[in-house]
Amino acid sequence: VQLQASGGGLVQRGGSLRLSCAASGDDIYSITTMDWYRQAPGKPRNLVASITNFGDSNYSDSVKGRFTISRDNAKKSIFLQMNSLTPEDTAVYYCHAREVWLRGAYSPLESWGQGTQVTVSS
């Protein structure tokens, strides 16, 4: 199972970006909660937003009201619409799948994407 994140880039303060993350691999039956994390240089990786397979979402206080997480279960994908970006949002953004159930498996897998760089200039 692989998670491929994309959509990062360089944007000015106040700008917007949309991140995408797609899961690929044979025999994926379902994926439960998926998340976006971010890690700035010299800082720990922090949870930004989560979404369940039913569409319930949660956000960190630092992005609430500016970021929107969404999901397309049929495409095994999640998205992060980021608006009103500030330099404090500069980080590598990682997508994460908490439980990936493969057909016939007795236990789920956990999976991380490779990260996509978001840089916000002032």
XYZ file of N, CA, C and O in Angstrom:
488
model
N 0.845 -1.184 0.000
C 0.000 0.000 0.000
C 0.885 1.241 0.000
O 1.798 1.360 0.826
N 0.618 2.129 -0.936
C 1.386 3.381 -1.010
C 0.443 4.568 -0.967
O -0.647 4.521 -1.534
N 0.890 5.612 -0.289
C 0.176 6.879 -0.298
C 1.026 7.885 -1.060
O 2.194 8.081 -0.727
N 0.438 8.490 -2.065
C 1.163 9.453 -2.891
C 0.563 10.830 -2.674
O -0.583 11.068 -3.056
N 1.360 11.714 -2.062
C 0.902 13.085 -1.809
C 1.416 14.012 -2.894
O 2.520 13.826 -3.416
N 0.616 15.013 -3.209
C 1.007 15.981 -4.224
C 0.303 17.307 -3.959
O -0.609 17.378 -3.128
N 0.741 18.337 -4.666
C 0.064 19.624 -4.584
C 0.805 20.694 -3.832
O 0.352 21.843 -3.767
N 1.929 20.342 -3.217
C 2.693 21.340 -2.508
C 3.338 22.335 -3.453
O 3.324 22.168 -4.670
N 3.913 23.378 -2.866
C 4.571 24.377 -3.681
C 4.870 25.626 -2.890
O 4.778 25.645 -1.662
N 5.237 26.674 -3.619
C 5.555 27.970 -3.038
C 4.394 28.921 -3.302
O 3.922 29.051 -4.440
N 3.945 29.571 -2.243
C 2.823 30.489 -2.370
C 3.076 31.688 -1.459
O 3.789 31.572 -0.457
N 2.505 32.815 -1.795
C 2.651 34.006 -0.964
C 1.654 33.996 0.189
O 0.631 33.309 0.138
N 1.982 34.754 1.194
C 1.080 34.928 2.342
C -0.312 35.291 1.839
O -0.487 36.135 0.968
N -1.305 34.625 2.403
C -2.681 34.857 2.008
C -3.155 33.996 0.857
O -4.345 34.003 0.530
N -2.254 33.263 0.266
C -2.601 32.418 -0.873
C -3.213 31.091 -0.460
O -3.442 30.823 0.721
N -3.454 30.272 -1.463
C -4.105 28.971 -1.255
C -3.359 27.872 -1.991
O -2.711 28.113 -3.008
N -3.482 26.687 -1.450
C -2.971 25.481 -2.090
C -3.946 24.341 -1.791
O -4.631 24.363 -0.763
N -3.952 23.361 -2.666
C -4.775 22.169 -2.439
C -3.883 20.955 -2.544
O -3.294 20.683 -3.600
N -3.784 20.222 -1.455
C -2.999 18.993 -1.421
C -3.900 17.802 -1.718
O -5.080 17.791 -1.349
N -3.315 16.818 -2.362
C -4.025 15.572 -2.656
C -3.183 14.406 -2.177
O -1.955 14.475 -2.145
N -3.865 13.340 -1.828
C -3.180 12.112 -1.409
C -4.022 10.929 -1.868
O -5.197 10.841 -1.522
N -3.414 10.055 -2.630
C -4.123 8.893 -3.136
C -3.444 7.613 -2.674
O -2.218 7.499 -2.728
N -4.248 6.683 -2.236
C -3.744 5.368 -1.841
C -3.792 4.432 -3.037
O -4.757 4.427 -3.805
N -2.752 3.647 -3.171
C -2.720 2.673 -4.262
C -2.190 1.349 -3.744
O -1.469 1.287 -2.758
N -2.566 0.304 -4.422
C -2.137 -1.024 -4.020
C -3.250 -2.010 -4.287
O -4.431 -1.646 -4.307
N -2.855 -3.226 -4.486
C -3.838 -4.259 -4.789
C -4.630 -4.634 -3.545
O -4.117 -4.614 -2.444
N -5.846 -4.962 -3.755
C -6.660 -5.577 -2.710
C -6.959 -4.673 -1.526
O -7.172 -5.174 -0.420
N -6.967 -3.369 -1.741
C -7.417 -2.493 -0.667
C -8.921 -2.628 -0.557
O -9.642 -2.344 -1.504
N -9.361 -3.046 0.621
C -10.801 -3.196 0.839
C -11.403 -1.926 1.411
O -12.439 -1.453 0.954
N -10.742 -1.369 2.419
C -11.234 -0.120 2.993
C -10.116 0.572 3.756
O -9.122 -0.048 4.136
N -10.308 1.860 3.939
C -9.394 2.669 4.735
C -10.220 3.456 5.729
O -11.206 4.080 5.341
N -9.845 3.390 6.986
C -10.626 4.120 7.988
C -10.165 5.573 8.011
O -10.068 6.209 6.979
N -9.858 6.099 9.175
C -9.489 7.502 9.276
C -8.187 7.803 8.547
O -7.235 7.041 8.616
N -8.185 8.916 7.837
C -6.984 9.417 7.173
C -6.687 10.815 7.686
O -7.604 11.567 8.064
N -5.412 11.143 7.691
C -4.971 12.395 8.307
C -3.982 13.127 7.412
O -3.337 12.542 6.566
N -3.872 14.405 7.694
C -2.755 15.201 7.216
C -1.941 15.635 8.435
O -2.510 16.149 9.409
N -0.642 15.410 8.376
C 0.301 15.890 9.372
C 1.228 16.895 8.682
O 1.331 16.925 7.452
N 1.931 17.667 9.487
C 2.965 18.517 8.927
C 4.134 18.593 9.885
O 3.982 18.453 11.095
N 5.301 18.821 9.290
C 6.525 18.912 10.077
C 7.377 20.039 9.544
O 7.837 19.984 8.399
N 7.591 21.042 10.392
C 8.476 22.146 10.052
C 9.896 21.779 10.485
O 10.083 20.932 11.362
N 10.906 22.411 9.896
C 12.295 22.090 10.251
C 12.547 22.238 11.742
O 12.204 23.264 12.346
N 13.129 21.200 12.335
C 13.472 21.245 13.749
C 12.308 21.081 14.697
O 12.478 21.238 15.916
N 11.148 20.762 14.166
C 9.959 20.615 15.009
C 9.364 19.228 14.827
O 9.619 18.558 13.832
N 8.564 18.790 15.788
C 7.943 17.469 15.650
C 6.847 17.466 14.586
O 6.360 18.529 14.177
N 6.486 16.298 14.152
C 5.383 16.147 13.209
C 4.070 16.282 13.974
O 3.855 15.592 14.977
N 3.224 17.147 13.504
C 1.965 17.435 14.202
C 0.750 17.149 13.324
O 0.786 17.379 12.111
N -0.288 16.703 13.949
C -1.537 16.429 13.257
C -2.214 17.740 12.863
O -2.360 18.644 13.697
N -2.620 17.829 11.613
C -3.278 19.029 11.097
C -4.789 18.814 10.982
O -5.577 19.639 11.433
N -5.166 17.717 10.366
C -6.591 17.459 10.136
C -6.803 15.965 9.937
O -5.905 15.265 9.460
N -7.990 15.511 10.306
C -8.353 14.097 10.161
C -9.744 13.994 9.558
O -10.582 14.886 9.750
N -9.986 12.887 8.874
C -11.323 12.633 8.347
C -11.588 11.136 8.391
O -10.743 10.335 7.996
N -12.747 10.780 8.905
C -13.112 9.368 8.959
C -13.666 8.927 7.604
O -13.928 9.745 6.719
N -13.878 7.637 7.453
C -14.454 7.141 6.211
C -15.931 7.515 6.090
O -16.539 7.316 5.044
N -16.513 8.056 7.148
C -17.883 8.564 7.086
C -17.924 10.064 6.810
O -19.001 10.640 6.697
N -16.741 10.686 6.754
C -16.684 12.100 6.428
C -16.611 13.040 7.609
O -16.626 14.261 7.424
N -16.520 12.504 8.820
C -16.383 13.360 9.992
C -14.950 13.869 10.072
O -14.007 13.095 9.946
N -14.811 15.155 10.309
C -13.479 15.759 10.267
C -13.148 16.484 11.570
O -14.043 16.912 12.305
N -11.868 16.613 11.792
C -11.348 17.368 12.929
C -10.110 18.134 12.483
O -9.398 17.691 11.580
N -9.869 19.256 13.152
C -8.760 20.125 12.778
C -7.983 20.566 14.013
O -8.542 20.711 15.090
N -6.707 20.832 13.811
C -5.944 21.469 14.862
C -6.401 22.922 14.972
O -6.889 23.515 14.001
N -6.226 23.489 16.150
C -6.666 24.868 16.357
C -5.963 25.842 15.416
O -6.526 26.856 15.016
N -4.733 25.517 15.044
C -3.948 26.451 14.232
C -4.458 26.573 12.799
O -4.124 27.543 12.109
N -5.243 25.618 12.338
C -5.719 25.667 10.952
C -7.233 25.738 10.846
O -7.765 25.914 9.744
N -7.913 25.637 11.971
C -9.380 25.633 11.958
C -9.902 26.913 11.316
O -9.459 28.016 11.640
N -10.822 26.754 10.397
C -11.389 27.905 9.707
C -10.642 28.305 8.449
O -11.142 29.091 7.648
N -9.440 27.772 8.260
C -8.648 28.094 7.061
C -8.445 26.883 6.168
O -8.373 27.020 4.947
N -8.339 25.702 6.762
C -8.098 24.476 6.019
C -9.366 23.630 6.016
O -10.123 23.621 6.983
N -9.558 22.910 4.926
C -10.687 21.987 4.816
C -10.184 20.652 4.288
O -9.573 20.595 3.214
N -10.449 19.603 5.041
C -10.093 18.253 4.606
C -11.321 17.614 3.977
O -12.451 17.809 4.449
N -11.098 16.880 2.914
C -12.198 16.168 2.261
C -11.689 14.818 1.781
O -10.490 14.542 1.812
N -12.631 14.035 1.287
C -12.277 12.653 0.985
C -13.137 12.133 -0.155
O -14.315 12.478 -0.285
N -12.538 11.293 -0.979
C -13.251 10.564 -2.026
C -12.968 9.095 -1.808
O -11.906 8.598 -2.185
N -13.901 8.401 -1.177
C -13.662 6.998 -0.835
C -13.488 6.128 -2.080
O -12.680 5.200 -2.086
N -14.217 6.431 -3.116
C -14.128 5.625 -4.335
C -12.738 5.702 -4.951
O -12.238 4.722 -5.509
N -12.108 6.854 -4.812
C -10.762 7.034 -5.363
C -9.682 6.833 -4.317
O -8.504 7.051 -4.595
N -10.100 6.457 -3.102
C -9.156 6.222 -2.006
C -8.232 7.430 -1.838
O -7.000 7.290 -1.710
N -8.834 8.600 -1.818
C -8.069 9.836 -1.788
C -8.589 10.787 -0.726
O -9.784 10.769 -0.389
N -7.671 11.593 -0.224
C -8.051 12.716 0.618
C -7.430 13.985 0.061
O -6.469 13.925 -0.715
N -7.983 15.101 0.475
C -7.545 16.391 -0.013
C -7.454 17.359 1.158
O -8.135 17.186 2.160
N -6.629 18.366 0.990
C -6.539 19.417 1.996
C -6.525 20.757 1.270
O -5.532 21.091 0.633
N -7.628 21.469 1.373
C -7.700 22.813 0.821
C -7.191 23.776 1.876
O -7.755 23.841 2.981
N -6.140 24.500 1.541
C -5.498 25.398 2.490
C -5.648 26.833 1.990
O -5.146 27.164 0.910
N -6.343 27.629 2.762
C -6.563 29.028 2.417
C -5.919 29.941 3.445
O -5.571 29.501 4.551
N -5.764 31.205 3.086
C -5.201 32.208 4.001
C -3.895 31.728 4.620
O -3.679 31.820 5.834
N -3.032 31.214 3.779
C -1.771 30.641 4.255
C -0.856 31.718 4.827
O -0.825 32.858 4.336
N -0.119 31.337 5.838
C 0.864 32.213 6.466
C 2.217 31.508 6.479
O 2.280 30.280 6.308
N 3.300 32.233 6.702
C 4.615 31.579 6.771
C 4.676 30.491 7.842
O 5.472 29.556 7.719
N 3.856 30.589 8.864
C 3.834 29.566 9.911
C 3.287 28.230 9.408
O 3.414 27.214 10.081
N 2.672 28.233 8.260
C 2.172 26.990 7.666
C 3.249 26.270 6.850
O 3.009 25.161 6.360
N 4.406 26.888 6.708
C 5.501 26.271 5.959
C 5.957 24.990 6.640
O 6.284 24.989 7.828
N 5.932 23.896 5.897
C 6.282 22.583 6.451
C 6.213 21.549 5.337
O 5.722 21.830 4.241
N 6.697 20.367 5.660
C 6.427 19.209 4.809
C 5.121 18.588 5.306
O 4.970 18.324 6.498
N 4.195 18.386 4.394
C 2.889 17.836 4.736
C 2.851 16.358 4.349
O 3.201 15.994 3.220
N 2.406 15.553 5.297
C 2.352 14.100 5.099
C 0.909 13.625 5.223
O 0.182 14.042 6.130
N 0.526 12.742 4.342
C -0.764 12.083 4.526
C -0.540 10.744 5.220
O 0.538 10.144 5.124
N -1.562 10.308 5.913
C -1.447 9.133 6.770
C -2.767 8.383 6.753
O -3.843 8.997 6.830
N -2.682 7.088 6.668
C -3.862 6.235 6.763
C -3.721 5.383 8.008
O -2.756 4.620 8.139
N -4.647 5.526 8.926
C -4.511 4.842 10.214
C -4.719 3.344 10.085
O -4.000 2.560 10.700
N -5.691 2.941 9.290
C -5.974 1.516 9.130
C -6.350 1.252 7.683
O -7.360 1.763 7.208
N -5.519 0.483 7.008
C -5.814 0.046 5.655
C -6.116 -1.445 5.712
O -5.260 -2.243 6.095
N -7.350 -1.781 5.364
C -7.751 -3.181 5.384
C -7.627 -3.753 3.979
O -8.225 -3.244 3.039
N -6.832 -4.801 3.874
C -6.721 -5.526 2.611
C -7.696 -6.690 2.621
O -8.006 -7.243 3.675
N -8.155 -7.053 1.438
C -9.092 -8.182 1.333
C -8.446 -9.435 1.900
O -7.334 -9.803 1.521
N -9.135 -10.072 2.812
C -8.643 -11.312 3.377
C -7.681 -11.141 4.533
O -7.240 -12.127 5.130
N -7.351 -9.903 4.875
C -6.394 -9.675 5.960
C -7.070 -9.784 7.316
O -8.251 -9.486 7.463
N -6.314 -10.177 8.308
C -6.831 -10.300 9.667
C -6.553 -9.054 10.494
O -7.112 -8.882 11.574
N -5.655 -8.230 10.013
C -5.345 -7.001 10.735
C -5.001 -5.910 9.726
O -4.557 -6.199 8.609
N -5.206 -4.659 10.101
C -4.964 -3.578 9.142
C -3.507 -3.152 9.103
O -2.718 -3.476 9.992
N -3.170 -2.422 8.062
C -1.865 -1.807 7.925
C -1.983 -0.323 8.219
O -3.048 0.271 8.061
N -0.877 0.272 8.608
C -0.781 1.720 8.730
C 0.137 2.196 7.619
O 1.108 1.513 7.267
N -0.155 3.359 7.056
C 0.652 3.805 5.928
C 0.864 5.306 5.975
O -0.046 6.064 6.339
N 2.080 5.737 5.574
C 2.439 7.146 5.479
C 2.817 7.471 4.035
O 3.462 6.669 3.364
N 2.458 8.668 3.608
C 2.916 9.170 2.332
C 4.319 9.738 2.456
O 4.873 9.862 3.549
N 4.885 10.140 1.316
C 6.267 10.577 1.288
C 6.436 12.046 1.655
O 7.558 12.475 1.894
N 5.371 12.800 1.729
C 5.471 14.205 2.089
C 5.530 15.114 0.883
O 6.096 14.756 -0.158
N 4.942 16.282 1.040
C 4.997 17.299 -0.012
C 5.283 18.642 0.665
O 4.694 18.973 1.689
N 6.221 19.384 0.101
C 6.682 20.625 0.717
C 5.720 21.768 0.420
O 5.352 22.006 -0.747
N 5.354 22.478 1.469
C 4.567 23.706 1.333
C 5.404 24.840 1.907
O 5.840 24.778 3.063
N 5.647 25.850 1.101
C 6.418 27.003 1.532
C 5.593 28.265 1.312
O 5.117 28.504 0.192
N 5.422 29.025 2.375
C 4.648 30.265 2.290
C 5.599 31.429 2.537
O 6.216 31.527 3.596
N 5.708 32.279 1.561
C 6.608 33.432 1.687
C 5.850 34.626 2.255
O 4.630 34.760 2.097
N 6.613 35.495 2.889
C 5.998 36.687 3.474
C 6.119 37.887 2.534
O 5.511 38.915 2.767
